[in-house]
């Protein structure tokens, strides 16, 4: 039976509403992250010594890189959960969470056991004044105790994403960041605990978010039957798939961290003004990335469901609908940066030389949303299909391309060469995954 034009239009409208219903909470929860960072900085900025700000900045940077590397817990859990949902397998939907929580807690406790050598390595790489290093070390020794909770929250958020409960993802993030902000104010400004107060606030907030996430999973009907369901939970093929996907995503993420760190390190060699200007422009991109992440996570969930259901039609609709809105957002972001970028730069810095330097390189950032939207979307599609090997290989090829470009272009063109190298890195990420994209659809059975 053929569908009328009205039926087709209604079906399309419903799909687009679903995309926004899933993406909007993810975008909002992402925007709460820089807000928390701003509050942390503002609170310690009221203390008399600048070393407090430096200590929090260095300490937070260590955990940003550490926890970013374990982001696979959220990504892989979301993909496996969405596929189980699409296949209508309620038992496997719950087991996907349980396996990831067990892995998250094991890794979290391993971090606690290895905190001494991890701290020595981190502080050997991040040098600061004695006063800054003392405050950063204090922050590290307190904040590290949040590791099991932080990684457990990653697994829970991935599970909620896979179940398309993005409103609950927003709730967990709001609980985490609201408690953190309130305790920041209480411990630092009220009790006078300084950097220790900021770190303690983060630890308490992470465990509170873990408790809320576990409670939400329980309310959604999951009873954590780790002992009674152990045969299914620890099935060899399932554990092998989990470790394989997580391992590939871990390598992919470390390569991404290295590429960004290399960009910053080389920029630092080009002078303080260039380093500051690049930092301002990359901060613009950080905000854009939260929007693009919203549609990438939505693509991840919908592709996972389509893969689990074995439906090419759902798979194509998921890609088409999410990519359309991601492109609209990317185009809007580029337009805003082109029109308002100079004014925004002046809000970030009062230093005239930094402002002029940032404005000189602003065109690179204007182009970046439209260039990077493809790698964001393709990342979401591939993790939804749990095709992590291609993600790993694509990232390694892109990193190799960036390294070659840096070697050739930076000596020739300075900071323009640095930005062109980053552009090549982003473009190669999208290009490699785009070439491999047809593999996913070919693996799906043709719709009847």
C-alpha angles and dihedrals in degrees: 000000000000122000121239120237090254091052091050092048091049091049091050093047090051091052092051091049089052091052091054093043088057099037102044097066090047091052092048093047090050092053090057090067098069088042090060091048090051091052092048090052095044094049096050089040088070090063116095101242123067088213088078092063092044092049093052091044094052094041093048090048090057092054093042090059094039096050094038087063090058093050087110087082090070097037098047094041090053093051096047092044094049091050091050089049091050091050091050092238105147094177093053090045089062094040090056088062095043094052092049093047091051090050092045094052092045091052092044093054090045088057089052091051093047097040094114097057091037090055093048091052094047095049092045088059098040109056124189141152116298090254093051093045091051092054092043091051090051090050091048096050091054102036094050089072089071092066099102091046095045094051091042089055089052090057093046093049090050090051092049090048091051089052090051091242095135092150088064089048087057090048093053092047092049091050090049097048097037093053090044093053094045093048090046089059093043099045099039105033097025104037098022095231094145117194091354088061093054092050093045091050090055093050094050092045092052093052090045090053090048090053091049092048093050090047091052091050089052091050090051088060103265113135100181096238093186095155103035093045096040094120091059093035096055098034107151097232092049094048091046091053092047094050093043095052093042092048093051093046090048091056090045092051095047089052090052092048090050092050093052092044090050091051090053095044094051091044089055090059090057093065140282094274092051091047091051093046092050090048091055092050093047088050088059089053091049089062092046090050092060089060094045089046089058093061093038090055089047090052088049092054097043094044089050091053091047091049092049090049092045092231121149091186093057090044093054092045091050092053095042097047099043094043092051092057093040090055091048090051092046092050091049091049092051090049092050092049091049093050102033102023096101092050092047091051090056089053091056098049138020091196107110095208093049090049094051092045093051092048090052091058097035094103089068090058092045088060096042100081092055091045097045099043089083096057091045092052095043091049088056093047095049096046090047087057089042089235093147097151091069090047090053095046093045092051093048091051090048091050091050089051091051093050092052091046092050091050092052106030107039094060089048103043108012114210092001087057089049092053092045089053091053089048090052090050092052093044093050091052090057095039097052094047090044091056091051096042096095089064091073096054093044089057091057121084116247113261116253 
